[in-house]
XYZ file of C-alpha atoms in Angstrom:
145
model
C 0.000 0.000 0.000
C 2.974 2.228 0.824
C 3.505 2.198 -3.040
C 0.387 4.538 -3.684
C 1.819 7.592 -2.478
C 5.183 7.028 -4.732
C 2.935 6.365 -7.629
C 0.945 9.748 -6.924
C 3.873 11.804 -6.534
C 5.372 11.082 -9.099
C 2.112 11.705 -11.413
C 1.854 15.254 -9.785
C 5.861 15.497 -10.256
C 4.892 14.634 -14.304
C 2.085 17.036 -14.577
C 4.409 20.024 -12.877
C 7.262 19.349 -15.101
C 6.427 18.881 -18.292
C 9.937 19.130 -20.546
C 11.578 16.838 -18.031
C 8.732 14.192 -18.321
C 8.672 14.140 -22.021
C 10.097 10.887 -23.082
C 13.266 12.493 -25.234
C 14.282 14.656 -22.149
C 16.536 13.349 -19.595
C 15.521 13.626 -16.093
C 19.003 14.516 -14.107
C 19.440 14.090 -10.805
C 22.904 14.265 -8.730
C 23.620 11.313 -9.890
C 23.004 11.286 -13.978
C 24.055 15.009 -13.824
C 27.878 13.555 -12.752
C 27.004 11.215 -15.594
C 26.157 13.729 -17.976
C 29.614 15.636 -17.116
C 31.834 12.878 -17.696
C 30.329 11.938 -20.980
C 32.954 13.277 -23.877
C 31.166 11.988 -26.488
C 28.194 13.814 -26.411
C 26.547 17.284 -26.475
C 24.268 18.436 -23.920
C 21.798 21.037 -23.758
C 20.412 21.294 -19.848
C 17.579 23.169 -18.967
C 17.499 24.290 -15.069
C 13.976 24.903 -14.255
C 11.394 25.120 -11.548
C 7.939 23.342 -11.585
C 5.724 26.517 -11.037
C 7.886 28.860 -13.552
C 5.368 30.092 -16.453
C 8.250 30.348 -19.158
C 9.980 27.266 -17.976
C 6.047 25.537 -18.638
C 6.201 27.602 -22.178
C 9.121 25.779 -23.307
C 8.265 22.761 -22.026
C 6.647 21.452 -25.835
C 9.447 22.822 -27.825
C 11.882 21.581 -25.295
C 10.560 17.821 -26.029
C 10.798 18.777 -29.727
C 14.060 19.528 -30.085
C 14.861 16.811 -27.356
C 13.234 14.095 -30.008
C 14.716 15.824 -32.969
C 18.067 15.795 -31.458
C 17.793 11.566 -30.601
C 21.268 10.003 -32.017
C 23.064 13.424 -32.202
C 22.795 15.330 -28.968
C 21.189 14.989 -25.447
C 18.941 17.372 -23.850
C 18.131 17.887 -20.220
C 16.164 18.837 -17.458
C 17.384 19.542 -13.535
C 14.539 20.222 -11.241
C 16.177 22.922 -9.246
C 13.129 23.085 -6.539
C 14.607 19.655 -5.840
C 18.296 19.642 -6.981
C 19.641 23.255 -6.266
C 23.010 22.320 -5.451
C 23.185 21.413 -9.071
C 22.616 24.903 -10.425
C 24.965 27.008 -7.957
C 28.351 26.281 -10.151
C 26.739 27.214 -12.906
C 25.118 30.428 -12.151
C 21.546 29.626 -11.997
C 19.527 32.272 -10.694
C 16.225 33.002 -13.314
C 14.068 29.775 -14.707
C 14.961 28.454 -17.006
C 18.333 28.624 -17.386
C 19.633 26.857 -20.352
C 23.405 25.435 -20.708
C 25.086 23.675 -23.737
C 27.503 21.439 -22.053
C 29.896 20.444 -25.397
C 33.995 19.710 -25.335
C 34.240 21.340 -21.871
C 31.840 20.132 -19.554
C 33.346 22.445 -16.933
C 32.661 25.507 -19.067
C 28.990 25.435 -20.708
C 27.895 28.395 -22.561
C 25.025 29.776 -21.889
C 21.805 29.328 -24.393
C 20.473 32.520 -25.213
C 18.623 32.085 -28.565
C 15.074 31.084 -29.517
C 13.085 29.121 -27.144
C 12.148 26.847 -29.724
C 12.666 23.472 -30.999
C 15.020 24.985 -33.561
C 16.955 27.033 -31.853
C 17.987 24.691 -29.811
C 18.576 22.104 -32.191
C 20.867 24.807 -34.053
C 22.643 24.894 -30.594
C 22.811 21.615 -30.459
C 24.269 21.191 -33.754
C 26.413 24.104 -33.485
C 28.169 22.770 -30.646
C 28.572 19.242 -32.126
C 30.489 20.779 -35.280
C 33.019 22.507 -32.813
C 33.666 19.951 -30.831
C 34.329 17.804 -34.583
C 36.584 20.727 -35.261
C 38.383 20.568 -32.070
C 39.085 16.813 -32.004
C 40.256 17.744 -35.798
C 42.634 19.929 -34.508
C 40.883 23.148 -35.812
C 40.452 24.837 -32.698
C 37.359 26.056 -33.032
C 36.361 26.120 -29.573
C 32.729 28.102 -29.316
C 29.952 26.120 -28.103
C 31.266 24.819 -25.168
């Protein structure tokens, strides 16, 4: 019976945060977030939101877009920060949402400041991805991330 509860909570935890529901979208915790850093291979975008935030619900659909657009080339993410602030402090968090590209460096993300839609942040996305193809190429282009 103690099971009931979970399941309900984590309904109202679905309804509240929609991008980081959607199937595409990553939920990170502490845990997948170290994850996340120490993957090389891969671009992330990471959105740091809170549940009640009106834009952070607003980007929520076009979040999931680009998130399911993205599948096979870059990941996208979502860090509850009304549960996981400790995540957002080295990273300057302080408005919802806050939206990092985590590419080459995953100690210095740059921060997303384009479109809130599904193609602007695919054209981060992508973006990122080419300079991190450059710098393993030896180009040294180094924007992105």
């Amino acid at each position: 019976m103690r099971a009931a509860p979970l399941v309900a909570l984590a309904c109202f935890a679905a309804v509240l945060a929609p991008a980081a529901a959607a199937g595409d979208v990553i939920d990170l915790n502490p845990s997948s977030f170290k994850n996340m850093l120490n993957d090389k291979d891969t671009v992330w975008i990471v959105e740091f939101f809170a549940p009640w935030c009106g834009h952070c619900k607003a980007l929520a659909p076009e979040y999931a877009k680009a998130a399911k657009a993205l599948k096979g080339v870059a990941k996208l993410g979502a860090v509850d920060m009304t549960v996981h602030q400790e995540l957002g402090g080295p990273y300057n968090v302080q408005g919802f949402p806050t939206i990092k590209v985590f590419g080459a460096d995953k100690k210095k993300p740059t921060d997303y400041n384009g479109a809130r839609t599904a193609k602007g942040l695919a054209d981060a996305a992508l973006s990122a991805a080419k300079s991190m193809v450059n710098k393993r190429l030896g180009g040294g282009s180094s924007s992105g991330g």
